[in-house]
Amino acid sequence: MTSFDLTPQGVRGMMRAGEWQKPTSGVSSSYVQANLVVLPKSMAYDFLLFCQRNPKPCPVLDVTEMGSAIPSIVAPEADLRTDLPKYRVYREGKLEKECTDITELWTEEMVGFLLGCSFTFEQALIENGIQMRHNEEEKNVPMYKTNIQCHPAGSFEGPMVVSMRPIKQEDVVRAVQVTSRFPSVHGAPVHIGNPESIGINDINNPDFGDEVTIKEGEVPVFWACGVTPQAVAMHMKPELMITHAPGHMFITDKKNEAYGIL
Amino acid sequence: MTSFDLTPQGVRGMMRAGEWQKPTSGVSSSYVQANLVVLPKSMAYDFLLFCQRNPKPCPVLDVTEMGSAIPSIVAPEADLRTDLPKYRVYREGKLEKECTDITELWTEEMVGFLLGCSFTFEQALIENGIQMRHNEEEKNVPMYKTNIQCHPAGSFEGPMVVSMRPIKQEDVVRAVQVTSRFPSVHGAPVHIGNPESIGINDINNPDFGDEVTIKEGEVPVFWACGVTPQAVAMHMKPELMITHAPGHMFITDKKNEAYGIL
């Protein structure tokens, strides 16, 4: 059995026992993985509203009841305090530490948000014969701040962050079709082609992640990115904010295909 | 110029001036119409979360900033206090009155929610040659409480209410395809065929709206209904809750097609 075939329950059990602290790319590959954002309940309404107003960068998959660490819709037997491989803890907007268990930090004041992640639509693209350059080059996907402003909500505001994948010209239409099926995990691209039209002046110098090669005959295609809500929340310098560590996602019980709307 | 062709701005202007107090079915027909729910801010988070967890019956199109009556995403020049033809005012869960202006009731404590309405997908069905029986018979669409429980949020909970449209057997697949394109306005059906499997024991006796004829060779098809969030909120007996009067919707500046995800 490879890590592709592990069940979400099995992998989360290993994480809970401290036996799995690695990234989750490709693990339980037919299941939806999610970004985690934990915030104090005083910020929960504005954050939820921000996500509702900006569904492409912030597709909400589940929100815990206040104080609860149980994502009752996507994985009712899981515990967000222990069932991710690695967390990041931010205080007043500054990274304090990484850790593998946040039980001691979770109080009645906390609310957990799980947001869709690009692994789901990448899996769909790969199944359609469209390879991911960052996988081939063993890098992180390149991400960029854009001049596309999110709809603000309360004091949450900021630019949309996008990820970029070079796609062969002849595959661009198919890439739009395939990802349009998955609005819960960023959905269709937000932009195709010229990076400068969305405020990206140097495609070889991403704001997050790594540069990847764009070959002759390929077009840069941009999708809204789950880094957006983290960046926006961070900007507010919350007293305490906890996220997954990059690439160390929460694995839900839901199949990728369950989020295909057609 | 017929009412089909009026602009949303024009119709809302008439409503604001008290010159339009009629239902809005078919008015500005290429624009999205919306259900209105106004609640005190103390209930706003749980209601928003309830909607997020139950997107089929409760598709959120816009939420005002707390205390604001401006739906900044779908109609930034509109005012929810005056720009609907008729409102219903509920106190402690009981209908107090209908009126055409709620300016005096709107305080800093109120939040307005606009939720997608079936007019959008009905328009799409009609354009695909699928007629609406309740239109032909000049009735309200029949609606039923089901045994499908919504995902609860905080103290919001209750059964899903569905609307039913008889569809010719040979058109059922097309009806699924057409409405799947519009997840923001209830989306695909929740059930096709046997009413009893979703807890409807007498299809000729709807809980809301009117009975319509189901002809030989037609199948009852059920869609999640915007009455659900109103019914659920009403059950909480909020001190003050204001909604549109049935059929007297808010007309947004957004074209129906803008909400098609493919």
mmCIF file with all atom_site columns, C-alpha atoms in Angstrom, chain A residues 61-191:
data_model
loop_
_atom_site.group_PDB
_atom_site.id
_atom_site.type_symbol
_atom_site.label_atom_id
_atom_site.label_alt_id
_atom_site.label_comp_id
_atom_site.label_asym_id
_atom_site.label_entity_id
_atom_site.label_seq_id
_atom_site.pdbx_PDB_ins_code
_atom_site.Cartn_x
_atom_site.Cartn_y
_atom_site.Cartn_z
_atom_site.occupancy
_atom_site.B_iso_or_equiv
_atom_site.pdbx_formal_charge
_atom_site.auth_seq_id
_atom_site.auth_comp_id
_atom_site.auth_asym_id
_atom_site.auth_atom_id
_atom_site.pdbx_PDB_model_num
ATOM 1   C CA . LEU A 1 61  ? -15.433 23.613 3.266   1.00 0.00 ? 61  LEU A CA 1
ATOM 2   C CA . ASP A 1 62  ? -16.239 23.560 6.987   1.00 0.00 ? 62  ASP A CA 1
ATOM 3   C CA . VAL A 1 63  ? -16.352 25.783 10.060  1.00 0.00 ? 63  VAL A CA 1
ATOM 4   C CA . THR A 1 64  ? -16.316 24.356 13.579  1.00 0.00 ? 64  THR A CA 1
ATOM 5   C CA . GLU A 1 65  ? -18.825 25.381 16.206  1.00 0.00 ? 65  GLU A CA 1
ATOM 6   C CA . MET A 1 66  ? -17.270 28.025 18.472  1.00 0.00 ? 66  MET A CA 1
ATOM 7   C CA . GLY A 1 67  ? -14.789 26.364 20.784  1.00 0.00 ? 67  GLY A CA 1
ATOM 8   C CA . SER A 1 68  ? -15.104 22.989 19.058  1.00 0.00 ? 68  SER A CA 1
ATOM 9   C CA . ALA A 1 69  ? -12.226 21.401 17.148  1.00 0.00 ? 69  ALA A CA 1
ATOM 10  C CA . ILE A 1 70  ? -14.467 18.953 15.282  1.00 0.00 ? 70  ILE A CA 1
ATOM 11  C CA . PRO A 1 71  ? -15.098 19.581 11.567  1.00 0.00 ? 71  PRO A CA 1
ATOM 12  C CA . SER A 1 72  ? -18.550 17.995 11.672  1.00 0.00 ? 72  SER A CA 1
ATOM 13  C CA . ILE A 1 73  ? -19.255 18.164 7.948   1.00 0.00 ? 73  ILE A CA 1
ATOM 14  C CA . VAL A 1 74  ? -16.036 17.019 6.299   1.00 0.00 ? 74  VAL A CA 1
ATOM 15  C CA . ALA A 1 75  ? -14.612 14.710 8.984   1.00 0.00 ? 75  ALA A CA 1
ATOM 16  C CA . PRO A 1 76  ? -16.853 14.298 12.048  1.00 0.00 ? 76  PRO A CA 1
ATOM 17  C CA . GLU A 1 77  ? -14.446 11.915 13.793  1.00 0.00 ? 77  GLU A CA 1
ATOM 18  C CA . ALA A 1 78  ? -11.397 14.147 13.389  1.00 0.00 ? 78  ALA A CA 1
ATOM 19  C CA . ASP A 1 79  ? -9.863  16.631 15.806  1.00 0.00 ? 79  ASP A CA 1
ATOM 20  C CA . LEU A 1 80  ? -8.263  19.738 14.327  1.00 0.00 ? 80  LEU A CA 1
ATOM 21  C CA . ARG A 1 81  ? -5.958  20.067 17.370  1.00 0.00 ? 81  ARG A CA 1
ATOM 22  C CA . THR A 1 82  ? -4.035  16.904 16.617  1.00 0.00 ? 82  THR A CA 1
ATOM 23  C CA . ASP A 1 83  ? -4.925  15.568 13.173  1.00 0.00 ? 83  ASP A CA 1
ATOM 24  C CA . LEU A 1 84  ? -2.677  17.713 10.994  1.00 0.00 ? 84  LEU A CA 1
ATOM 25  C CA . PRO A 1 85  ? 0.988   16.843 10.498  1.00 0.00 ? 85  PRO A CA 1
ATOM 26  C CA . LYS A 1 86  ? 2.318   20.310 11.306  1.00 0.00 ? 86  LYS A CA 1
ATOM 27  C CA . TYR A 1 87  ? 0.947   23.681 12.426  1.00 0.00 ? 87  TYR A CA 1
ATOM 28  C CA . ARG A 1 88  ? 2.138   27.267 12.469  1.00 0.00 ? 88  ARG A CA 1
ATOM 29  C CA . VAL A 1 89  ? 1.343   29.498 15.419  1.00 0.00 ? 89  VAL A CA 1
ATOM 30  C CA . TYR A 1 90  ? 1.198   33.260 14.869  1.00 0.00 ? 90  TYR A CA 1
ATOM 31  C CA . ARG A 1 91  ? 0.876   35.862 17.617  1.00 0.00 ? 91  ARG A CA 1
ATOM 32  C CA . GLU A 1 92  ? 0.085   39.466 16.708  1.00 0.00 ? 92  GLU A CA 1
ATOM 33  C CA . GLY A 1 93  ? 0.799   38.512 13.082  1.00 0.00 ? 93  GLY A CA 1
ATOM 34  C CA . LYS A 1 94  ? 4.292   37.100 13.754  1.00 0.00 ? 94  LYS A CA 1
ATOM 35  C CA . LEU A 1 95  ? 5.279   33.449 13.354  1.00 0.00 ? 95  LEU A CA 1
ATOM 36  C CA . GLU A 1 96  ? 5.994   32.173 16.855  1.00 0.00 ? 96  GLU A CA 1
ATOM 37  C CA . LYS A 1 97  ? 6.639   28.499 16.151  1.00 0.00 ? 97  LYS A CA 1
ATOM 38  C CA . GLU A 1 98  ? 5.804   25.345 14.253  1.00 0.00 ? 98  GLU A CA 1
ATOM 39  C CA . CYS A 1 99  ? 4.436   22.373 16.170  1.00 0.00 ? 99  CYS A CA 1
ATOM 40  C CA . THR A 1 100 ? 2.587   19.084 15.643  1.00 0.00 ? 100 THR A CA 1
ATOM 41  C CA . ASP A 1 101 ? -0.166  19.452 18.248  1.00 0.00 ? 101 ASP A CA 1
ATOM 42  C CA . ILE A 1 102 ? -2.139  22.544 19.280  1.00 0.00 ? 102 ILE A CA 1
ATOM 43  C CA . THR A 1 103 ? -4.240  21.041 22.054  1.00 0.00 ? 103 THR A CA 1
ATOM 44  C CA . GLU A 1 104 ? -2.790  23.356 24.683  1.00 0.00 ? 104 GLU A CA 1
ATOM 45  C CA . LEU A 1 105 ? -3.467  26.449 22.567  1.00 0.00 ? 105 LEU A CA 1
ATOM 46  C CA . TRP A 1 106 ? -7.070  25.636 21.698  1.00 0.00 ? 106 TRP A CA 1
ATOM 47  C CA . THR A 1 107 ? -9.509  27.409 24.006  1.00 0.00 ? 107 THR A CA 1
ATOM 48  C CA . GLU A 1 108 ? -13.257 27.975 24.027  1.00 0.00 ? 108 GLU A CA 1
ATOM 49  C CA . GLU A 1 109 ? -12.473 31.181 22.149  1.00 0.00 ? 109 GLU A CA 1
ATOM 50  C CA . MET A 1 110 ? -11.218 29.484 18.977  1.00 0.00 ? 110 MET A CA 1
ATOM 51  C CA . VAL A 1 111 ? -13.005 28.708 15.720  1.00 0.00 ? 111 VAL A CA 1
ATOM 52  C CA . GLY A 1 112 ? -11.494 26.492 13.017  1.00 0.00 ? 112 GLY A CA 1
ATOM 53  C CA . PHE A 1 113 ? -11.998 27.182 9.312   1.00 0.00 ? 113 PHE A CA 1
ATOM 54  C CA . LEU A 1 114 ? -11.184 24.605 6.636   1.00 0.00 ? 114 LEU A CA 1
ATOM 55  C CA . LEU A 1 115 ? -10.757 26.047 3.156   1.00 0.00 ? 115 LEU A CA 1
ATOM 56  C CA . GLY A 1 116 ? -10.457 24.210 -0.132  1.00 0.00 ? 116 GLY A CA 1
ATOM 57  C CA . CYS A 1 117 ? -6.983  23.621 -1.520  1.00 0.00 ? 117 CYS A CA 1
ATOM 58  C CA . SER A 1 118 ? -5.598  23.329 -5.024  1.00 0.00 ? 118 SER A CA 1
ATOM 59  C CA . PHE A 1 119 ? -4.609  19.660 -4.627  1.00 0.00 ? 119 PHE A CA 1
ATOM 60  C CA . THR A 1 120 ? -8.176  18.707 -5.588  1.00 0.00 ? 120 THR A CA 1
ATOM 61  C CA . PHE A 1 121 ? -8.229  20.539 -8.895  1.00 0.00 ? 121 PHE A CA 1
ATOM 62  C CA . GLU A 1 122 ? -4.622  19.590 -9.645  1.00 0.00 ? 122 GLU A CA 1
ATOM 63  C CA . GLN A 1 123 ? -5.614  15.951 -9.290  1.00 0.00 ? 123 GLN A CA 1
ATOM 64  C CA . ALA A 1 124 ? -8.435  16.563 -11.778 1.00 0.00 ? 124 ALA A CA 1
ATOM 65  C CA . LEU A 1 125 ? -6.040  18.270 -14.211 1.00 0.00 ? 125 LEU A CA 1
ATOM 66  C CA . ILE A 1 126 ? -3.535  15.411 -13.946 1.00 0.00 ? 126 ILE A CA 1
ATOM 67  C CA . GLU A 1 127 ? -6.289  12.871 -14.617 1.00 0.00 ? 127 GLU A CA 1
ATOM 68  C CA . ASN A 1 128 ? -6.977  14.866 -17.782 1.00 0.00 ? 128 ASN A CA 1
ATOM 69  C CA . GLY A 1 129 ? -3.362  14.518 -18.880 1.00 0.00 ? 129 GLY A CA 1
ATOM 70  C CA . ILE A 1 130 ? -2.310  18.026 -17.835 1.00 0.00 ? 130 ILE A CA 1
ATOM 71  C CA . GLN A 1 131 ? 0.889   17.758 -15.811 1.00 0.00 ? 131 GLN A CA 1
ATOM 72  C CA . MET A 1 132 ? 1.875   20.135 -13.012 1.00 0.00 ? 132 MET A CA 1
ATOM 73  C CA . ARG A 1 133 ? 5.241   21.743 -13.733 1.00 0.00 ? 133 ARG A CA 1
ATOM 74  C CA . HIS A 1 134 ? 5.969   22.355 -10.032 1.00 0.00 ? 134 HIS A CA 1
ATOM 75  C CA . ASN A 1 135 ? 5.545   18.637 -9.393  1.00 0.00 ? 135 ASN A CA 1
ATOM 76  C CA . GLU A 1 136 ? 7.846   17.731 -12.299 1.00 0.00 ? 136 GLU A CA 1
ATOM 77  C CA . GLU A 1 137 ? 10.470  20.182 -10.967 1.00 0.00 ? 137 GLU A CA 1
ATOM 78  C CA . GLU A 1 138 ? 9.864   19.130 -7.337  1.00 0.00 ? 138 GLU A CA 1
ATOM 79  C CA . LYS A 1 139 ? 9.111   22.672 -6.250  1.00 0.00 ? 139 LYS A CA 1
ATOM 80  C CA . ASN A 1 140 ? 6.294   24.538 -4.528  1.00 0.00 ? 140 ASN A CA 1
ATOM 81  C CA . VAL A 1 141 ? 3.754   26.115 -6.862  1.00 0.00 ? 141 VAL A CA 1
ATOM 82  C CA . PRO A 1 142 ? 4.663   29.774 -7.593  1.00 0.00 ? 142 PRO A CA 1
ATOM 83  C CA . MET A 1 143 ? 2.305   32.319 -6.003  1.00 0.00 ? 143 MET A CA 1
ATOM 84  C CA . TYR A 1 144 ? 1.939   36.052 -6.652  1.00 0.00 ? 144 TYR A CA 1
ATOM 85  C CA . LYS A 1 145 ? 0.184   39.055 -5.140  1.00 0.00 ? 145 LYS A CA 1
ATOM 86  C CA . THR A 1 146 ? -2.038  40.655 -7.799  1.00 0.00 ? 146 THR A CA 1
ATOM 87  C CA . ASN A 1 147 ? -3.735  43.996 -8.376  1.00 0.00 ? 147 ASN A CA 1
ATOM 88  C CA . ILE A 1 148 ? -7.121  42.232 -8.039  1.00 0.00 ? 148 ILE A CA 1
ATOM 89  C CA . GLN A 1 149 ? -8.639  43.529 -4.811  1.00 0.00 ? 149 GLN A CA 1
ATOM 90  C CA . CYS A 1 150 ? -10.786 41.155 -2.775  1.00 0.00 ? 150 CYS A CA 1
ATOM 91  C CA . HIS A 1 151 ? -14.227 42.363 -1.691  1.00 0.00 ? 151 HIS A CA 1
ATOM 92  C CA . PRO A 1 152 ? -13.594 43.689 1.837   1.00 0.00 ? 152 PRO A CA 1
ATOM 93  C CA . ALA A 1 153 ? -15.633 42.537 4.866   1.00 0.00 ? 153 ALA A CA 1
ATOM 94  C CA . GLY A 1 154 ? -15.448 44.480 8.097   1.00 0.00 ? 154 GLY A CA 1
ATOM 95  C CA . SER A 1 155 ? -11.761 45.274 8.453   1.00 0.00 ? 155 SER A CA 1
ATOM 96  C CA . PHE A 1 156 ? -10.640 42.295 6.364   1.00 0.00 ? 156 PHE A CA 1
ATOM 97  C CA . GLU A 1 157 ? -9.272  43.441 3.018   1.00 0.00 ? 157 GLU A CA 1
ATOM 98  C CA . GLY A 1 158 ? -6.370  42.916 0.674   1.00 0.00 ? 158 GLY A CA 1
ATOM 99  C CA . PRO A 1 159 ? -5.228  41.781 -2.748  1.00 0.00 ? 159 PRO A CA 1
ATOM 100 C CA . MET A 1 160 ? -5.943  38.346 -4.165  1.00 0.00 ? 160 MET A CA 1
ATOM 101 C CA . VAL A 1 161 ? -3.003  35.963 -4.196  1.00 0.00 ? 161 VAL A CA 1
ATOM 102 C CA . VAL A 1 162 ? -2.887  33.608 -7.191  1.00 0.00 ? 162 VAL A CA 1
ATOM 103 C CA . SER A 1 163 ? -0.960  30.452 -8.027  1.00 0.00 ? 163 SER A CA 1
ATOM 104 C CA . MET A 1 164 ? 0.410   29.921 -11.537 1.00 0.00 ? 164 MET A CA 1
ATOM 105 C CA . ARG A 1 165 ? 0.682   26.774 -13.632 1.00 0.00 ? 165 ARG A CA 1
ATOM 106 C CA . PRO A 1 166 ? 2.184   26.794 -17.146 1.00 0.00 ? 166 PRO A CA 1
ATOM 107 C CA . ILE A 1 167 ? -0.286  25.027 -19.452 1.00 0.00 ? 167 ILE A CA 1
ATOM 108 C CA . LYS A 1 168 ? 0.270   23.992 -23.085 1.00 0.00 ? 168 LYS A CA 1
ATOM 109 C CA . GLN A 1 169 ? -1.711  26.293 -25.382 1.00 0.00 ? 169 GLN A CA 1
ATOM 110 C CA . GLU A 1 170 ? -3.759  23.394 -26.684 1.00 0.00 ? 170 GLU A CA 1
ATOM 111 C CA . ASP A 1 171 ? -4.731  22.344 -23.130 1.00 0.00 ? 171 ASP A CA 1
ATOM 112 C CA . VAL A 1 172 ? -5.896  25.734 -21.839 1.00 0.00 ? 172 VAL A CA 1
ATOM 113 C CA . VAL A 1 173 ? -9.567  25.300 -22.729 1.00 0.00 ? 173 VAL A CA 1
ATOM 114 C CA . ARG A 1 174 ? -9.639  21.853 -21.131 1.00 0.00 ? 174 ARG A CA 1
ATOM 115 C CA . ALA A 1 175 ? -7.965  23.262 -17.997 1.00 0.00 ? 175 ALA A CA 1
ATOM 116 C CA . VAL A 1 176 ? -10.747 25.844 -17.700 1.00 0.00 ? 176 VAL A CA 1
ATOM 117 C CA . GLN A 1 177 ? -13.432 23.187 -18.148 1.00 0.00 ? 177 GLN A CA 1
ATOM 118 C CA . VAL A 1 178 ? -11.911 20.735 -15.688 1.00 0.00 ? 178 VAL A CA 1
ATOM 119 C CA . THR A 1 179 ? -11.389 23.251 -12.880 1.00 0.00 ? 179 THR A CA 1
ATOM 120 C CA . SER A 1 180 ? -14.768 24.960 -13.438 1.00 0.00 ? 180 SER A CA 1
ATOM 121 C CA . ARG A 1 181 ? -16.338 21.762 -12.116 1.00 0.00 ? 181 ARG A CA 1
ATOM 122 C CA . PHE A 1 182 ? -14.799 22.444 -8.693  1.00 0.00 ? 182 PHE A CA 1
ATOM 123 C CA . PRO A 1 183 ? -15.914 25.855 -7.382  1.00 0.00 ? 183 PRO A CA 1
ATOM 124 C CA . SER A 1 184 ? -15.397 24.602 -3.800  1.00 0.00 ? 184 SER A CA 1
ATOM 125 C CA . VAL A 1 185 ? -11.661 24.312 -4.391  1.00 0.00 ? 185 VAL A CA 1
ATOM 126 C CA . HIS A 1 186 ? -10.865 27.602 -6.172  1.00 0.00 ? 186 HIS A CA 1
ATOM 127 C CA . GLY A 1 187 ? -12.729 26.682 -9.364  1.00 0.00 ? 187 GLY A CA 1
ATOM 128 C CA . ALA A 1 188 ? -11.940 28.128 -12.773 1.00 0.00 ? 188 ALA A CA 1
ATOM 129 C CA . PRO A 1 189 ? -8.806  30.234 -13.369 1.00 0.00 ? 189 PRO A CA 1
ATOM 130 C CA . VAL A 1 190 ? -9.024  33.948 -12.580 1.00 0.00 ? 190 VAL A CA 1
ATOM 131 C CA . HIS A 1 191 ? -6.685  34.867 -15.437 1.00 0.00 ? 191 HIS A CA 1
#
